[in-house]
XYZ file of C-alpha atoms in Angstrom:
478
model
C -52.010 57.741 -221.077
C -51.553 59.014 -224.636
C -53.461 62.154 -223.663
C -51.238 62.612 -220.630
C -48.077 62.131 -222.692
C -49.236 64.677 -225.265
C -49.309 62.087 -228.077
C -53.028 62.532 -228.643
C -54.974 65.779 -228.937
C -58.647 66.421 -228.250
C -59.253 66.927 -231.985
C -57.472 63.676 -232.923
C -59.757 61.794 -230.562
C -62.787 63.686 -231.879
C -61.954 62.870 -235.507
C -61.604 59.184 -234.693
C -64.965 59.234 -232.924
C -66.523 60.934 -235.938
C -65.058 58.291 -238.201
C -66.773 55.640 -236.081
C -70.043 57.589 -236.394
C -69.544 57.818 -240.174
C -69.127 54.035 -240.293
C -72.415 53.558 -238.484
C -74.230 56.025 -240.737
C -72.806 54.298 -243.802
C -73.944 50.891 -242.534
C -77.425 52.225 -241.732
C -77.805 53.692 -245.230
C -76.247 50.762 -247.116
C -78.349 48.174 -245.272
C -81.616 50.085 -245.555
C -81.063 50.574 -249.285
C -80.266 46.860 -249.697
C -76.801 47.591 -251.096
C -74.401 46.314 -248.440
C -74.311 42.555 -248.910
C -72.760 40.748 -251.871
C -75.615 39.930 -254.281
C -73.934 36.597 -255.079
C -73.755 35.531 -251.422
C -75.901 32.502 -250.454
C -79.162 33.202 -248.584
C -77.818 31.424 -245.484
C -74.927 33.914 -245.217
C -77.216 36.902 -245.691
C -79.600 35.518 -243.076
C -76.790 34.984 -240.607
C -75.673 38.583 -241.028
C -79.189 39.931 -240.716
C -80.015 37.984 -237.532
C -76.797 38.398 -235.572
C -74.508 41.111 -237.020
C -76.538 43.767 -238.824
C -76.871 47.381 -237.771
C -80.644 46.891 -238.117
C -80.426 44.430 -235.220
C -78.456 46.965 -233.206
C -81.103 49.588 -233.871
C -83.885 47.243 -232.783
C -82.008 46.453 -229.567
C -81.345 50.156 -228.951
C -85.070 50.853 -229.173
C -85.972 48.179 -226.581
C -82.996 47.789 -224.234
C -80.642 49.864 -222.128
C -77.762 47.343 -222.257
C -75.250 46.245 -219.636
C -71.503 46.286 -218.958
C -70.578 43.545 -221.437
C -69.101 44.502 -224.827
C -70.296 41.655 -227.055
C -72.345 43.962 -229.294
C -69.350 46.153 -230.127
C -67.204 43.069 -230.675
C -69.684 41.953 -233.311
C -69.724 45.428 -234.863
C -65.912 45.521 -234.890
C -65.864 42.172 -236.669
C -68.193 43.500 -239.386
C -66.236 46.733 -239.854
C -62.932 44.858 -239.895
C -64.123 42.367 -242.508
C -65.459 45.166 -244.727
C -61.946 46.626 -244.748
C -60.169 43.343 -245.464
C -59.312 41.692 -248.738
C -61.991 39.113 -249.489
C -64.564 40.557 -247.100
C -66.432 37.856 -245.183
C -68.249 35.339 -247.424
C -69.699 33.607 -244.354
C -71.757 36.741 -243.666
C -72.200 37.856 -247.277
C -69.972 40.892 -246.707
C -67.942 42.244 -249.645
C -64.542 43.909 -249.326
C -65.213 47.665 -249.345
C -61.873 49.158 -248.225
C -61.428 52.922 -247.963
C -60.340 54.907 -244.904
C -63.837 54.390 -243.524
C -63.100 50.769 -242.624
C -59.408 51.144 -241.919
C -58.147 50.565 -238.376
C -55.632 53.372 -238.838
C -56.310 56.458 -236.774
C -54.468 58.589 -234.214
C -56.660 57.491 -231.305
C -56.605 53.772 -232.128
C -60.289 53.354 -231.300
C -60.492 50.160 -233.315
C -58.653 48.287 -230.558
C -60.901 49.523 -227.717
C -64.046 48.033 -226.212
C -67.399 49.757 -225.716
C -69.934 48.553 -223.168
C -73.311 47.514 -224.549
C -75.128 50.267 -222.659
C -72.872 52.948 -224.160
C -73.030 51.534 -227.693
C -76.818 51.185 -227.580
C -77.137 54.738 -226.236
C -75.053 56.005 -229.172
C -77.025 53.951 -231.702
C -80.267 55.168 -230.123
C -79.134 58.767 -230.554
C -78.306 58.168 -234.222
C -81.247 55.976 -235.177
C -84.165 57.743 -233.530
C -85.588 61.219 -233.056
C -88.041 62.309 -230.381
C -90.940 64.599 -231.161
C -92.598 65.391 -227.854
C -93.171 61.965 -226.347
C -93.149 60.149 -229.667
C -89.986 58.354 -230.793
C -89.517 57.962 -234.533
C -86.940 55.995 -236.484
C -84.696 58.020 -238.798
C -85.313 57.207 -242.469
C -81.800 56.230 -243.511
C -82.986 54.640 -246.734
C -83.757 58.107 -248.075
C -81.015 60.029 -246.277
C -79.815 62.780 -248.611
C -76.712 64.913 -248.879
C -78.726 67.891 -247.629
C -79.196 66.151 -244.273
C -75.483 65.384 -244.125
C -74.814 69.024 -244.942
C -76.843 70.171 -241.957
C -75.003 67.608 -239.798
C -71.695 69.017 -241.007
C -72.751 72.559 -240.176
C -73.752 71.461 -236.692
C -70.443 69.645 -236.149
C -68.502 72.818 -236.882
C -70.264 74.523 -233.992
C -69.096 71.859 -231.520
C -65.676 71.651 -229.933
C -64.257 68.586 -228.151
C -63.258 68.778 -224.499
C -61.400 65.845 -222.979
C -60.900 65.782 -219.208
C -58.217 63.150 -218.691
C -58.314 62.991 -214.843
C -62.108 62.688 -214.863
C -62.019 60.379 -217.926
C -64.787 62.327 -219.665
C -65.395 63.562 -223.204
C -67.835 66.327 -224.054
C -68.765 68.565 -226.965
C -69.299 72.225 -226.203
C -70.924 74.783 -228.459
C -68.480 77.264 -229.894
C -71.114 79.585 -231.288
C -70.318 78.577 -234.854
C -66.911 80.276 -234.815
C -65.180 77.652 -236.950
C -68.066 77.578 -239.389
C -67.997 81.368 -239.771
C -64.212 81.767 -239.993
C -63.956 79.030 -242.641
C -67.103 80.101 -244.507
C -68.603 76.643 -244.071
C -72.292 76.566 -244.929
C -74.079 73.886 -246.893
C -75.951 75.126 -249.947
C -79.744 74.556 -249.991
C -81.040 72.078 -252.559
C -83.128 74.689 -254.363
C -80.054 76.836 -255.019
C -78.024 73.841 -256.153
C -80.699 72.860 -258.649
C -80.703 76.402 -260.072
C -76.921 76.258 -260.355
C -77.031 72.911 -262.146
C -79.726 74.226 -264.516
C -77.681 77.270 -265.465
C -74.105 75.958 -265.300
C -74.056 72.187 -265.786
C -76.906 71.441 -268.189
C -75.603 73.712 -270.995
C -72.180 72.036 -270.770
C -73.724 68.562 -270.894
C -76.023 69.480 -273.781
C -73.036 70.754 -275.751
C -70.944 67.673 -274.933
C -73.527 65.112 -276.088
C -73.776 66.618 -279.558
C -70.707 64.620 -280.569
C -70.656 61.043 -281.897
C -69.515 59.350 -278.626
C -71.953 60.746 -276.101
C -70.983 58.345 -273.299
C -67.287 59.263 -273.518
C -68.225 62.935 -273.722
C -70.080 62.822 -270.408
C -67.359 60.820 -268.674
C -64.852 63.335 -270.036
C -66.494 66.257 -268.203
C -64.742 67.632 -265.125
C -66.854 69.240 -262.380
C -65.191 70.768 -259.338
C -66.528 72.279 -256.131
C -63.702 74.371 -254.606
C -65.486 74.512 -251.224
C -67.182 71.122 -251.266
C -68.155 70.822 -247.598
C -70.069 67.589 -247.082
C -70.493 67.089 -250.844
C -74.054 68.353 -251.342
C -73.360 70.014 -254.704
C -71.153 67.178 -255.986
C -73.751 64.543 -255.125
C -76.477 66.526 -256.906
C -74.259 67.015 -259.960
C -73.397 63.316 -259.971
C -77.053 62.300 -259.974
C -77.865 64.627 -262.845
C -74.927 63.396 -264.931
C -75.630 59.762 -264.072
C -79.214 59.961 -265.258
C -78.078 61.379 -268.621
C -75.364 58.728 -268.891
C -77.732 55.882 -268.011
C -80.296 57.181 -270.511
C -77.650 57.174 -273.260
C -76.526 53.663 -272.360
C -80.024 52.157 -272.159
C -81.870 54.287 -274.688
C -84.523 54.893 -272.049
C -85.333 58.420 -270.845
C -86.179 56.951 -267.430
C -83.474 54.324 -266.918
C -83.789 51.696 -264.198
C -82.349 52.298 -260.703
C -79.693 49.653 -261.384
C -78.562 51.399 -264.589
C -78.459 54.738 -262.813
C -76.490 53.251 -259.908
C -73.823 51.881 -262.259
C -73.683 55.203 -264.093
C -73.442 57.039 -260.769
C -70.392 55.026 -259.754
C -68.769 55.778 -263.130
C -69.514 59.503 -262.892
C -68.186 59.765 -259.338
C -65.070 57.855 -260.355
C -64.354 59.975 -263.448
C -65.957 63.404 -263.341
C -65.988 64.893 -259.836
C -63.365 66.929 -257.976
C -63.640 68.670 -254.635
C -61.527 70.774 -252.293
C -62.208 71.964 -248.760
C -60.066 73.615 -246.116
C -61.640 71.507 -243.362
C -60.360 67.894 -243.048
C -63.646 66.881 -241.432
C -65.522 68.091 -244.510
C -63.241 66.135 -246.836
C -63.932 62.901 -244.981
C -67.681 63.525 -244.853
C -67.725 64.414 -248.559
C -66.105 61.079 -249.393
C -68.643 59.280 -247.209
C -71.481 61.118 -249.006
C -70.149 60.088 -252.405
C -69.531 56.506 -251.284
C -73.125 56.240 -250.077
C -74.320 57.268 -253.527
C -71.790 55.265 -255.540
C -72.105 51.972 -253.660
C -72.788 49.024 -255.931
C -73.517 45.671 -254.272
C -70.426 43.477 -254.242
C -68.009 46.210 -255.319
C -65.489 48.116 -253.182
C -65.684 51.814 -252.376
C -64.411 54.003 -255.220
C -60.924 55.477 -254.895
C -61.401 59.190 -254.188
C -58.161 60.253 -252.481
C -56.903 61.943 -255.651
C -60.197 63.743 -256.326
C -61.457 65.031 -252.957
C -58.612 66.927 -251.318
C -58.003 69.055 -248.248
C -56.607 72.532 -248.823
C -57.347 76.228 -249.050
C -58.497 76.546 -252.651
C -57.950 80.330 -252.526
C -54.390 80.234 -251.194
C -51.904 78.840 -253.689
C -49.753 79.637 -256.688
C -49.894 79.057 -260.454
C -47.066 78.177 -262.863
C -47.188 81.708 -264.299
C -46.714 83.262 -260.874
C -43.883 80.860 -260.081
C -42.102 81.802 -263.307
C -42.217 85.475 -262.303
C -40.519 84.839 -258.953
C -41.370 86.374 -255.578
C -43.177 89.714 -256.078
C -42.514 92.767 -253.920
C -46.169 92.559 -252.811
C -45.193 89.572 -250.639
C -43.634 92.018 -248.206
C -46.546 93.777 -246.575
C -46.660 94.087 -242.793
C -49.071 91.615 -241.204
C -50.013 91.330 -237.548
C -46.869 90.622 -235.501
C -44.413 91.724 -238.219
C -41.687 94.321 -237.662
C -42.381 97.143 -240.112
C -38.691 98.046 -240.410
C -37.809 94.442 -241.261
C -40.653 94.331 -243.784
C -39.433 97.522 -245.484
C -35.856 96.214 -245.662
C -36.975 92.867 -247.085
C -39.096 94.595 -249.718
C -36.128 96.739 -250.761
C -33.870 93.683 -250.816
C -36.384 91.690 -252.866
C -36.735 94.524 -255.405
C -32.960 94.641 -255.885
C -32.720 90.873 -256.223
C -35.427 90.842 -258.888
C -33.351 93.386 -260.815
C -30.341 91.094 -260.517
C -28.342 93.413 -258.284
C -27.883 91.023 -255.374
C -28.121 87.587 -256.896
C -26.104 85.346 -259.176
C -29.266 83.548 -260.278
C -31.264 86.331 -261.949
C -33.468 85.090 -264.772
C -32.621 81.427 -264.215
C -35.819 80.068 -262.720
C -36.215 76.478 -263.977
C -39.257 75.722 -266.082
C -42.023 73.809 -264.321
C -42.990 70.534 -265.979
C -45.853 68.492 -264.530
C -46.105 66.086 -267.467
C -44.895 63.149 -265.374
C -47.358 63.884 -262.576
C -50.232 64.231 -265.037
C -49.355 60.960 -266.782
C -49.274 59.097 -263.469
C -52.789 60.263 -262.603
C -54.116 59.507 -266.083
C -52.652 55.993 -265.825
C -54.135 55.638 -262.345
C -57.622 56.429 -263.644
C -57.274 53.700 -266.246
C -56.743 51.033 -263.591
C -59.643 48.722 -262.789
C -61.613 49.476 -259.593
C -63.943 46.492 -259.330
C -61.935 44.712 -256.621
C -60.235 45.744 -253.396
C -56.927 44.544 -254.853
C -57.337 47.032 -257.701
C -58.302 49.829 -255.293
C -55.217 49.073 -253.176
C -53.101 49.256 -256.335
C -54.515 52.739 -256.974
C -53.781 53.752 -253.392
C -50.169 52.578 -253.686
C -49.722 54.332 -257.043
C -51.072 57.596 -255.619
C -48.998 57.347 -252.432
C -45.944 56.762 -254.613
C -46.767 59.927 -256.532
C -47.051 62.020 -253.359
C -43.714 60.641 -252.132
C -41.925 61.062 -255.448
C -38.990 63.447 -255.689
C -40.653 65.268 -258.604
C -43.822 66.013 -256.646
C -42.119 66.849 -253.346
C -39.740 69.271 -255.026
C -42.500 70.984 -257.019
C -44.645 71.298 -253.895
C -41.781 72.716 -251.824
C -41.148 75.389 -254.449
C -44.850 76.303 -254.656
C -45.147 76.343 -250.869
C -42.067 78.567 -250.612
C -43.653 81.155 -252.914
C -46.748 81.272 -250.691
C -44.648 81.239 -247.531
C -42.982 84.465 -248.689
C -46.299 86.219 -248.023
C -47.173 84.743 -244.612
C -43.859 83.980 -242.882
C -43.058 86.090 -239.819
C -40.955 89.097 -240.742
C -39.028 89.924 -237.573
C -35.309 90.198 -236.754
C -33.445 86.880 -236.806
C -36.078 84.944 -238.776
C -35.084 83.994 -242.362
C -37.482 85.131 -245.087
C -38.198 83.792 -248.564
C -36.960 86.568 -250.836
C -36.537 86.271 -254.595
C -32.921 85.109 -254.280
C -33.819 82.418 -251.743
C -36.741 81.292 -253.909
C -34.574 80.999 -257.032
C -31.888 79.027 -255.190
C -34.500 76.713 -253.704
C -36.083 76.216 -257.142
C -32.749 75.195 -258.606
C -31.512 73.104 -255.670
C -33.548 72.706 -252.451
C -30.407 71.632 -250.596
C -28.871 75.063 -251.248
C -31.074 76.692 -248.593
C -30.885 75.890 -244.857
C -32.861 72.890 -243.664
C -34.433 75.057 -240.955
C -35.984 77.267 -243.647
C -37.322 74.272 -245.574
C -38.839 72.950 -242.358
C -40.483 76.327 -241.695
C -41.915 76.390 -245.223
C -43.430 72.941 -244.685
C -44.852 74.046 -241.330
C -46.491 77.107 -242.891
C -47.879 74.964 -245.710
C -49.522 72.675 -243.162
C -50.844 75.583 -241.074
C -52.343 77.538 -243.979
C -53.087 74.469 -246.125
C -51.660 75.970 -249.316
C -53.370 74.411 -252.332
C -51.741 74.421 -255.773
C -54.179 73.382 -258.480
C -51.481 72.498 -261.039
C -50.006 69.972 -258.572
C -53.267 68.690 -257.091
C -54.955 68.019 -260.443
C -52.170 68.122 -263.051
C -54.037 65.798 -265.433
C -56.835 68.393 -265.703
C -54.752 71.566 -265.732
C -52.372 70.079 -268.299
C -55.206 69.961 -270.843
C -56.401 73.488 -270.122
C -59.068 72.504 -267.580
């Protein structure tokens, strides 16, 4: 019915399905690496989970059975996923509280409240857990699943497009010939190239940093960003390289133990890594990739919402550009624009910049992101060893994004970008220098319809302003 009423789109449904797939992949990897259950849980609880609720059991059933119309298997899976997202986890099954969007019931399609027949769930698990080579079926090695494999999965997903037929009650994925992948430039980088990049770009920075007296703090003070992070292949590789150096410093051993490296990996991912991608699906998969690597038994998933962000990293504005106002170059005819309107707007903008048509010439307010930067620095200092602490970080970050300071700064930055891409035709208001200055001084001084259009364009083009996304880094010259 939500499809019929227009409340739910094909892509919303697709993203919720992918999130369910991500949950299964995460469970497969975490279980096979022995990292899912609370290490302090009693053996009876771990045994109960293993025999009746584990994804390993589901995979064994999928290999041997077709399944029927009942939904008891999915009910058990829903219980596990729900408990992993709840405060306190489920001590009876040895499950810790992980949190994160991955185990949240929120989602546009509301799939968490639905039932799946055993035959359909087992068919899906079979497709994820096994590959067929000729007539031989082999189990996928999830214990050693790497970010390169997830990168190839991500590439493949971009070539598929969801098709929901509501009357027929069917869902299918059709091949789009890689159009989305090509138009967004989405390709995962091969491991060999990443290793060369880390050798030439990261290692010299790390070697320089550890020359100081506090080598541990120096490594955790590094900031590494991938401005087109995709599924996180580069960030995961960088994290492993940094974590090994950090663990070696902490233990004094050139080949630190897996446990020491795992703890260091969680610290590096929580302090050093930043990523941006224009594709929301990539952002979610990147977080899943990092969570798989950073998982420590008994601890929740790291808070990454302020580090891995969705946006067009090439389409934004800087404080210096904002201070200069709207340039005349914003008024170039794009497809669908009226060239006469464009020429008139350019002339008008030039006069306004000279102060001939505005009362506000030279009065652009100075941009100050000190408060935003301090909030994020304080957020990073909060503990993250419990789900309560992670939720506190989430609330602090949500408060920042809702704050008047942030919303106003983002509206101004979005308006500057909107001046370039807004439709320039008769009857449609444009963001000229005068409008931009008035909006910078008092957003209420421009029509609400124009502010709404600026916000719409920001969502469509995914403007990304580095000084607002990562003010704590940019404030210190990063």
